[in-house]
mmCIF file of C-alpha atoms and ligand atoms in Angstrom:
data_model
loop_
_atom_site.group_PDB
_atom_site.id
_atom_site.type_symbol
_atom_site.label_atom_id
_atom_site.label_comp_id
_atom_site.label_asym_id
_atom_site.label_seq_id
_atom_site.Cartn_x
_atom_site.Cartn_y
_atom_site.Cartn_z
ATOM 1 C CA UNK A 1 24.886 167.941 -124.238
ATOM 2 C CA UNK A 2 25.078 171.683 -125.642
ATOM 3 C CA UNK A 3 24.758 172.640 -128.645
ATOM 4 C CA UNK A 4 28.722 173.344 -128.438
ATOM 5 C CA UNK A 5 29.726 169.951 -127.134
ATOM 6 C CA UNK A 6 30.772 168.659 -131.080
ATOM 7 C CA UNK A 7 33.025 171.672 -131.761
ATOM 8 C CA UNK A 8 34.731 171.002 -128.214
ATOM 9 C CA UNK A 9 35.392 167.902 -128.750
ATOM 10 C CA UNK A 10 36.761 168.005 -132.071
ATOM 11 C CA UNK A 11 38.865 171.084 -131.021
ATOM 12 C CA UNK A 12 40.212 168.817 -128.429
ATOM 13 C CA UNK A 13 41.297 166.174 -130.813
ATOM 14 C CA UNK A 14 43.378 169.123 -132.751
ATOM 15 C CA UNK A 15 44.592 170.806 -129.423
ATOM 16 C CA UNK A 16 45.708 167.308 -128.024
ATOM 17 C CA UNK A 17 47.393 166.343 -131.551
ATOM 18 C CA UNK A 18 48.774 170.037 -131.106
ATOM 19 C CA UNK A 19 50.576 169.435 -127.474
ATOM 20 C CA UNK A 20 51.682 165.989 -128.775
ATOM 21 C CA UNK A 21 53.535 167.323 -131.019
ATOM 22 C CA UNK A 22 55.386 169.859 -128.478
ATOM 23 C CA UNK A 23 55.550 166.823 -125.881
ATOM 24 C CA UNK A 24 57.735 164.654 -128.923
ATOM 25 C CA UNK A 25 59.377 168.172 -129.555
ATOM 26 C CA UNK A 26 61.391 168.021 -125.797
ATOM 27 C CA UNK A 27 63.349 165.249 -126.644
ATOM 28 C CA UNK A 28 65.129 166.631 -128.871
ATOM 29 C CA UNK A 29 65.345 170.243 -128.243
ATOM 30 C CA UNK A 30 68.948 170.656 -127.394
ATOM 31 C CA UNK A 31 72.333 171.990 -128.088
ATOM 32 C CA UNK A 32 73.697 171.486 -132.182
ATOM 33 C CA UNK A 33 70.305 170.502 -133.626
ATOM 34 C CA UNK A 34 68.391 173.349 -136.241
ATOM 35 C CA UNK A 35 65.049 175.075 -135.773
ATOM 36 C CA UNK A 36 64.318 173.271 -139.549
ATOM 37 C CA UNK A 37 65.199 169.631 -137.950
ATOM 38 C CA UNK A 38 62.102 170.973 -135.122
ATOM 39 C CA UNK A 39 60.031 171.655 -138.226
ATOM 40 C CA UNK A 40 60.983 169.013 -139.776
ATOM 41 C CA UNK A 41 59.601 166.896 -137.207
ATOM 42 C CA UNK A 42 56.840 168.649 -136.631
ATOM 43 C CA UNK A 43 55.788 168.256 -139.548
ATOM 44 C CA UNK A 44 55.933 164.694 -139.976
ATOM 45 C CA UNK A 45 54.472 163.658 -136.553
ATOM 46 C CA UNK A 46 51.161 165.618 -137.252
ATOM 47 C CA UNK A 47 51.178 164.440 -141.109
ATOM 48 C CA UNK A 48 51.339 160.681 -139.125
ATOM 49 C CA UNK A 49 49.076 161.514 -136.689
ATOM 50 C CA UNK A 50 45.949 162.393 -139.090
ATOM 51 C CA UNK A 51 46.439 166.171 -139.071
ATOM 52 C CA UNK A 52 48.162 168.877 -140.926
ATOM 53 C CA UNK A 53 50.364 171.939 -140.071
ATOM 54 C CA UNK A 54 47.958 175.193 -139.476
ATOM 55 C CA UNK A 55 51.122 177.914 -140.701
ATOM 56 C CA UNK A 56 52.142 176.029 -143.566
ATOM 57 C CA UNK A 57 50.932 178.376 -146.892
ATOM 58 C CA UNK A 58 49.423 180.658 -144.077
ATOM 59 C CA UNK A 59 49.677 183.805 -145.475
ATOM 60 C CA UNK A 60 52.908 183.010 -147.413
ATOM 61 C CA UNK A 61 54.086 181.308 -144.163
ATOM 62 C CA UNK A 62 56.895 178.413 -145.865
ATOM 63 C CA UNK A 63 57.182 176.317 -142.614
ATOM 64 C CA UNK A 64 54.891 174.027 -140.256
ATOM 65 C CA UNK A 65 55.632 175.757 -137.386
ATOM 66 C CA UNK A 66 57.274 178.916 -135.746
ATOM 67 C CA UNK A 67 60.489 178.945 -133.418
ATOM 68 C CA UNK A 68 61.392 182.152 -131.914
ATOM 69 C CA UNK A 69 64.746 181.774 -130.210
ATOM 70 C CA UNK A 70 65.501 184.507 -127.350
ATOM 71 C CA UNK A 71 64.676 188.146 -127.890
ATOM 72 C CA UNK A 72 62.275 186.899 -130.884
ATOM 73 C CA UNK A 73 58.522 187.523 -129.525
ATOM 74 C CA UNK A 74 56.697 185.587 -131.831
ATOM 75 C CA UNK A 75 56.304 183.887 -135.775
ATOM 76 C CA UNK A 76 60.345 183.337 -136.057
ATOM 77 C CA UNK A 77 60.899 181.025 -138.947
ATOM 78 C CA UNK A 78 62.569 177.595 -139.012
ATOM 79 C CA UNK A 79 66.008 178.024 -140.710
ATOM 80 C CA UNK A 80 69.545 176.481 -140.340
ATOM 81 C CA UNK A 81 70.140 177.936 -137.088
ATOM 82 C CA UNK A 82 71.774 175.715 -134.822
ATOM 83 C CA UNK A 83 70.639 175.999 -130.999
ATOM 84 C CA UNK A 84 72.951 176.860 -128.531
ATOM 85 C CA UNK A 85 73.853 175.848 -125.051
ATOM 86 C CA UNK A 86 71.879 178.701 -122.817
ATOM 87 C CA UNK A 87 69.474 179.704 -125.386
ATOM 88 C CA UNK A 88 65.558 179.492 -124.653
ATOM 89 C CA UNK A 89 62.773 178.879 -127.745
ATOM 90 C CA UNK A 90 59.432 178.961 -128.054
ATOM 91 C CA UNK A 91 57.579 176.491 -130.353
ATOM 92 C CA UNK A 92 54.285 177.236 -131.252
ATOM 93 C CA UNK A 93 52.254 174.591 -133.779
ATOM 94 C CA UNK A 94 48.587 174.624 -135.168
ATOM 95 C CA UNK A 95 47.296 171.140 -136.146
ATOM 96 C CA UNK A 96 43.910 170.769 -138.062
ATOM 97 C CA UNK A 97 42.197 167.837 -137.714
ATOM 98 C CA UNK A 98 38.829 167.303 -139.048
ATOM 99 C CA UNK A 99 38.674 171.370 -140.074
ATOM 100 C CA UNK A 100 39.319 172.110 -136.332
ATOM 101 C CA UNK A 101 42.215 174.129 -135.175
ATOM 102 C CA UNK A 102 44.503 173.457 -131.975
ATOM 103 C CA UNK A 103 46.701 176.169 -131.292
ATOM 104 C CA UNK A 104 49.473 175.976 -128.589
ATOM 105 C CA UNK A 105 53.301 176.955 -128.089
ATOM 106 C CA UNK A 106 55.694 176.172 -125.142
ATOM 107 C CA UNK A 107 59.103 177.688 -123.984
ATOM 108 C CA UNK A 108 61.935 175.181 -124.089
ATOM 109 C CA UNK A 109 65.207 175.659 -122.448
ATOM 110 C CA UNK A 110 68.242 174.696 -124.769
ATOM 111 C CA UNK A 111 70.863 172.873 -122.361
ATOM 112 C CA UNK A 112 70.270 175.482 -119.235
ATOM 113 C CA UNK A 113 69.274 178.653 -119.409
ATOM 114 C CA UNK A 114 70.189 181.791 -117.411
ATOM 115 C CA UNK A 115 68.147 182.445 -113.984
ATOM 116 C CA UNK A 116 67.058 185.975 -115.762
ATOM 117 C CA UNK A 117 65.696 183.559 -118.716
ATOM 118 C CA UNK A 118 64.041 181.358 -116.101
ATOM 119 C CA UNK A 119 62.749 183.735 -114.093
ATOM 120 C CA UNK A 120 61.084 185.603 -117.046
ATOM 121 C CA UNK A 121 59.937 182.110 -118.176
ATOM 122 C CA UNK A 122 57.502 180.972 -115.218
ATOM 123 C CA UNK A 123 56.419 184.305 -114.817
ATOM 124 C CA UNK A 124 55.140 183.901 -118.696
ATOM 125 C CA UNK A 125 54.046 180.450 -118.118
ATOM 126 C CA UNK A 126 52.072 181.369 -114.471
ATOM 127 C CA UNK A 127 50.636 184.641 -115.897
ATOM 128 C CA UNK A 128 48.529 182.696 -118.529
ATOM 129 C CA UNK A 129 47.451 180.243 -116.310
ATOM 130 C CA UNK A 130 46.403 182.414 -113.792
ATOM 131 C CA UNK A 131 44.397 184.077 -116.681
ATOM 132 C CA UNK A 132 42.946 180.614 -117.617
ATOM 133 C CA UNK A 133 42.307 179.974 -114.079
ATOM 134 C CA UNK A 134 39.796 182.909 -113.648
ATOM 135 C CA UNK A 135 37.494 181.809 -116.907
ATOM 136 C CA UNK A 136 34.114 182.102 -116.733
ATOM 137 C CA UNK A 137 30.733 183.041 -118.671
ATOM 138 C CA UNK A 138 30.279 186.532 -117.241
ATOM 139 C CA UNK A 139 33.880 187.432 -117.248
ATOM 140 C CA UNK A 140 34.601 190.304 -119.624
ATOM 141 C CA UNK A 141 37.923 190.025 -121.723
ATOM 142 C CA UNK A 142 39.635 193.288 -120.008
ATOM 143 C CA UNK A 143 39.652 190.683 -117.350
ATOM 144 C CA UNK A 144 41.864 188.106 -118.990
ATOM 145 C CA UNK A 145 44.366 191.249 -119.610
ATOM 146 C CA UNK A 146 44.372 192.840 -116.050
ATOM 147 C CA UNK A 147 45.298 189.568 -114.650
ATOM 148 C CA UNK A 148 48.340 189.029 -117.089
ATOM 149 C CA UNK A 149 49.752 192.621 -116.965
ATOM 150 C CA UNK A 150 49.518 193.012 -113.653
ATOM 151 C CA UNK A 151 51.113 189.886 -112.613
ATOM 152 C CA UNK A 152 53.895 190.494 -115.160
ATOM 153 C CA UNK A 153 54.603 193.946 -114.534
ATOM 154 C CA UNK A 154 54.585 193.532 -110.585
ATOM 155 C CA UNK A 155 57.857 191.864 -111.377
ATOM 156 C CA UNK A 156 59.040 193.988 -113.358
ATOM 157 C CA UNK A 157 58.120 192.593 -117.245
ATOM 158 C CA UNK A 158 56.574 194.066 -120.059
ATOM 159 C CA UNK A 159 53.428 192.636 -121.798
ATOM 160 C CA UNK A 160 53.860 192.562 -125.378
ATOM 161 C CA UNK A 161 51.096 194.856 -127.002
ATOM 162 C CA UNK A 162 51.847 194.623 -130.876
ATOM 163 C CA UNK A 163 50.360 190.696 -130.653
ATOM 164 C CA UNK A 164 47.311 189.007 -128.818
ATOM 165 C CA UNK A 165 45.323 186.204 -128.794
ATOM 166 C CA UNK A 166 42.389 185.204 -131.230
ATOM 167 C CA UNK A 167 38.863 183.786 -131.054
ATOM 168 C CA UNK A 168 39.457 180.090 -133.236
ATOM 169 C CA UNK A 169 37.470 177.358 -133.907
ATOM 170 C CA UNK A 170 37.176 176.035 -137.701
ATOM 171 C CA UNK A 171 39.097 179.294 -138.810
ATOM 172 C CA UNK A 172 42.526 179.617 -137.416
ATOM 173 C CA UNK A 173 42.331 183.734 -136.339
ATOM 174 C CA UNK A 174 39.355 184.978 -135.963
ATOM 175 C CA UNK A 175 36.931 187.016 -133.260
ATOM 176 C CA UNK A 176 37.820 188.291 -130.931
ATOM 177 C CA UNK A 177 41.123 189.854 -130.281
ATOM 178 C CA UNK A 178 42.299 188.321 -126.946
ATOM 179 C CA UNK A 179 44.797 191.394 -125.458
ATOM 180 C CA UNK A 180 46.823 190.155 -122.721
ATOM 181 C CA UNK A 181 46.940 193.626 -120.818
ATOM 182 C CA UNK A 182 43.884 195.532 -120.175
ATOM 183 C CA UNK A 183 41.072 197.322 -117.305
ATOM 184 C CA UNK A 184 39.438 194.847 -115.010
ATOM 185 C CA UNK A 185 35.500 195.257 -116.312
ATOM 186 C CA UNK A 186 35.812 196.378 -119.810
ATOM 187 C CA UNK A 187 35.080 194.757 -122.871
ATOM 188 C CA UNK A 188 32.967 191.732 -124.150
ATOM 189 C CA UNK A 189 31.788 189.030 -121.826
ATOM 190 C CA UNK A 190 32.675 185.436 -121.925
ATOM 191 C CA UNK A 191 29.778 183.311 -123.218
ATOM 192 C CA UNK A 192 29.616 179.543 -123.203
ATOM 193 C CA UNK A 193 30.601 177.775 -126.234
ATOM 194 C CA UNK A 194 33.723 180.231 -126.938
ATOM 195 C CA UNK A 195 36.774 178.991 -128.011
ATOM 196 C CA UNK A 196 40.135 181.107 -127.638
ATOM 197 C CA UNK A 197 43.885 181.459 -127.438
ATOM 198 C CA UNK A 198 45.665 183.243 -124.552
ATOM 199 C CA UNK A 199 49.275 183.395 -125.643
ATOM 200 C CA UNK A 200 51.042 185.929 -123.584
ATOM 201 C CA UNK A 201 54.378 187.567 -125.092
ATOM 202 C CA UNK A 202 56.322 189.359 -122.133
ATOM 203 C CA UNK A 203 59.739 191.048 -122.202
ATOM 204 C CA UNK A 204 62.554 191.374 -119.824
ATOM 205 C CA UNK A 205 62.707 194.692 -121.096
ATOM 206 C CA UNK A 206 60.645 197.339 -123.136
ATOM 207 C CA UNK A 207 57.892 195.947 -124.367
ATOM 208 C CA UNK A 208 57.581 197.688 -128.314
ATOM 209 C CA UNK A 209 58.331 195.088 -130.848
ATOM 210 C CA UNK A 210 59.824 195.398 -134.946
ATOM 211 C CA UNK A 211 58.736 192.742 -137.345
ATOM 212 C CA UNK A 212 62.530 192.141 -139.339
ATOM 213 C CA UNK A 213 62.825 192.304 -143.375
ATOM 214 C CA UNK A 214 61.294 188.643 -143.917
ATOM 215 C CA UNK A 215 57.824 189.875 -142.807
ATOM 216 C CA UNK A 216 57.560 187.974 -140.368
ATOM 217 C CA UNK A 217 60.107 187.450 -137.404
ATOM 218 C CA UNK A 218 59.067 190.020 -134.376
ATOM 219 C CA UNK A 219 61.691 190.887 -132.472
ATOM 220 C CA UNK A 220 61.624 193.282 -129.209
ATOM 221 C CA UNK A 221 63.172 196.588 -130.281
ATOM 222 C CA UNK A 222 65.729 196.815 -127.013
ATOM 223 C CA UNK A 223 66.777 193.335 -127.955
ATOM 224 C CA UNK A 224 65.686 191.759 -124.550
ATOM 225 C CA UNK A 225 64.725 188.332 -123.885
ATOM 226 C CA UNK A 226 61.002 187.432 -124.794
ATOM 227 C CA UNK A 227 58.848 184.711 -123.780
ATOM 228 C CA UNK A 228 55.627 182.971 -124.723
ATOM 229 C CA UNK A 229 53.324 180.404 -123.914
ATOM 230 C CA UNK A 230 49.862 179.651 -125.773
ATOM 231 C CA UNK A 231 47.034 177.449 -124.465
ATOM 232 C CA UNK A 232 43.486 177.550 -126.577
ATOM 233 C CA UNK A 233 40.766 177.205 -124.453
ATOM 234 C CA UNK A 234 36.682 176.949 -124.313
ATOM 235 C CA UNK A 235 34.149 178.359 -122.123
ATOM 236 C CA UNK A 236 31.594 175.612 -120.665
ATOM 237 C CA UNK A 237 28.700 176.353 -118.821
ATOM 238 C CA UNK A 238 30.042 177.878 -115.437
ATOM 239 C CA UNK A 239 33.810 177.368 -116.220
ATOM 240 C CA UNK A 240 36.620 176.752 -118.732
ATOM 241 C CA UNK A 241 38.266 173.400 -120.978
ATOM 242 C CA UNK A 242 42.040 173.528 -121.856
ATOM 243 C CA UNK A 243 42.252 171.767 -125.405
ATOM 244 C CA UNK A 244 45.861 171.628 -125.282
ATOM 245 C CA UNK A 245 47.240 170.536 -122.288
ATOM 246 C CA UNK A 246 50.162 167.885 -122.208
ATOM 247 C CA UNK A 247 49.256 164.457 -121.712
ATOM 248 C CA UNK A 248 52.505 163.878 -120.180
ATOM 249 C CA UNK A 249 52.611 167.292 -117.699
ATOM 250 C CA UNK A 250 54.659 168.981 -119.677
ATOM 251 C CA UNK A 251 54.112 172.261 -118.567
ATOM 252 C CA UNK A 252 57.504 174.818 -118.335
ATOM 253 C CA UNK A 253 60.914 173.787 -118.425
ATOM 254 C CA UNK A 254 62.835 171.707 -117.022
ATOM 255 C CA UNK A 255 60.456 168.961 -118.307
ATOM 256 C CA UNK A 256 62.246 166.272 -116.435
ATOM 257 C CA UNK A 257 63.623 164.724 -119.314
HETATM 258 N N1 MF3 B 301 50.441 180.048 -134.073
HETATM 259 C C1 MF3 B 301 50.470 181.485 -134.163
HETATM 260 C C2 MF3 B 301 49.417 182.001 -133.237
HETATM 261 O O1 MF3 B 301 49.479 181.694 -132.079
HETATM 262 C C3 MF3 B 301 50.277 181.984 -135.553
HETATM 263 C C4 MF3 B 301 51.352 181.593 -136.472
HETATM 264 S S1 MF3 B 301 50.976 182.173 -138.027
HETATM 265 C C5 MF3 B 301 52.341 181.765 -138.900
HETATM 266 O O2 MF3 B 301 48.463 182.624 -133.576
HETATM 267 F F1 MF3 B 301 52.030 181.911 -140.143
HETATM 268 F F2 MF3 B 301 53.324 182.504 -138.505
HETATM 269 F F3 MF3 B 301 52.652 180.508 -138.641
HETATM 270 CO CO1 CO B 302 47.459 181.619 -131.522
HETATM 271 CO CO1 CO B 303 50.158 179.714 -131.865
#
């Protein structure tokens, strides 16, 4: 036992209720249905499931969730927008359960997407896992952004550098800033008992980003395809806990389904 083991545990029971919700989510992300029917859903199944929506009232946030469809990096807001055949979303949901925040968003392919979208996909999806893969007390944060940027730009993507990932716990954002491009060596080191996102946005293109009229929708400037994927994560002792992984593999599309 640690004197962390409580929060990790309860963080797990929000990050699990949190990738349960994207795991119902598959079935039904296809062609003709809305980004508020996703919400919608969302919604209910953590209201069910003994939890409640993170965004909802966040900062004037009016929806449970955030869909960002295409060359929309991050925070795009459930509306009536119908999905298409071709297009690829993120979903990213917060669940609190007992005060403790989960924090986790997926790519999802509507019908099939382009090789260009695919291709820009995994390379999102492997860049934060080989980020995760690398955790350890000792490691210093500059780390965690090296090993994204590098594997990103090496084929030829841009790492989003108007968003990052945040320290969470019992407060949804909070210390530190987790940048997902950075100098092997350089900043804070990892400590056990810390509990963070990494949530890397990379482009197909440029990677400067505009947040539209609404205040909240970030787009990428050269209107190129974005993609994210967010995992929040502890340190242990001489390693690293994912709090949101899918209980049913769900990992990157295709999801088999
Ligand atoms: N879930 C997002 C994150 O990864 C934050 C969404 S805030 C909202 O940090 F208000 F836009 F929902
Ligand atoms: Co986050
Ligand atoms: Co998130």
């Amino acid at each position: 036992m640690h004197n962390y083991s409580e929060k990790f545990e309860k963080m797990k029971i929000a990050g699990n209720l949190a990738a349960r919700t994207l795991d119902m989510l598959t079935d039904y992300i296809k062609p003709g249905i809305t980004t508020d029917y996703i919400d919608k859903l969302g919604y209910e199944f953590i209201k069910d499931n003994g939890g409640h929506s993170a965004p909802l009232f966040y900062r004037g946030f009016k929806k449970s969730l955030c869909t960002s469809l295409n060359h929309v990096v991050c925070h795009g807001i459930p509306s009536d927008r119908i999905l298409e055949e071709g297009e690829s979303l993120n979903v990213d949901v917060t669940a609190i359960v007992n005060e403790h925040y989960g924090d986790t968003s997926r790519m999802f392919c509507v019908g099939k997407a382009s090789i260009k979208a695919n291709n820009l996909i995994n390379a999102t999806y492997d860049s934060m896992m080989k980020a995760i893969k690398i955790l350890r007390p000792g490691l210093k944060l500059g780390d965690i952004g090296h090993e994204i940027q590098a594997y990103v730009e090496e084929k030829g993507f841009s790492v989003v550098k108007d968003f990052c990932g945040h320290g969470i716990g019992t407060i949804f954002h909070e210390e530190p800033n987790i940048l997902h491009y950075g100098k092997k060596n350089t900043g804070i080191e990892l400590v056990p008992g810390m509990t963070f996102t990494i949530e890397p946005m990379i482009n197909a293109g440029k990677y400067e980003t505009k947040v539209l009229q609404d205040g909240w929708t970030a787009v990428t400037k050269d209107k190129s395809l974005s993609a994210q994927f967010e995992h929040t994560v502890g340190i242990t002792e001489n390693s690293y806990e994912i709090f949101t992984e899918s209980a049913k593999g769900y990992t990157k599309p295709p999801f088999n389904n």
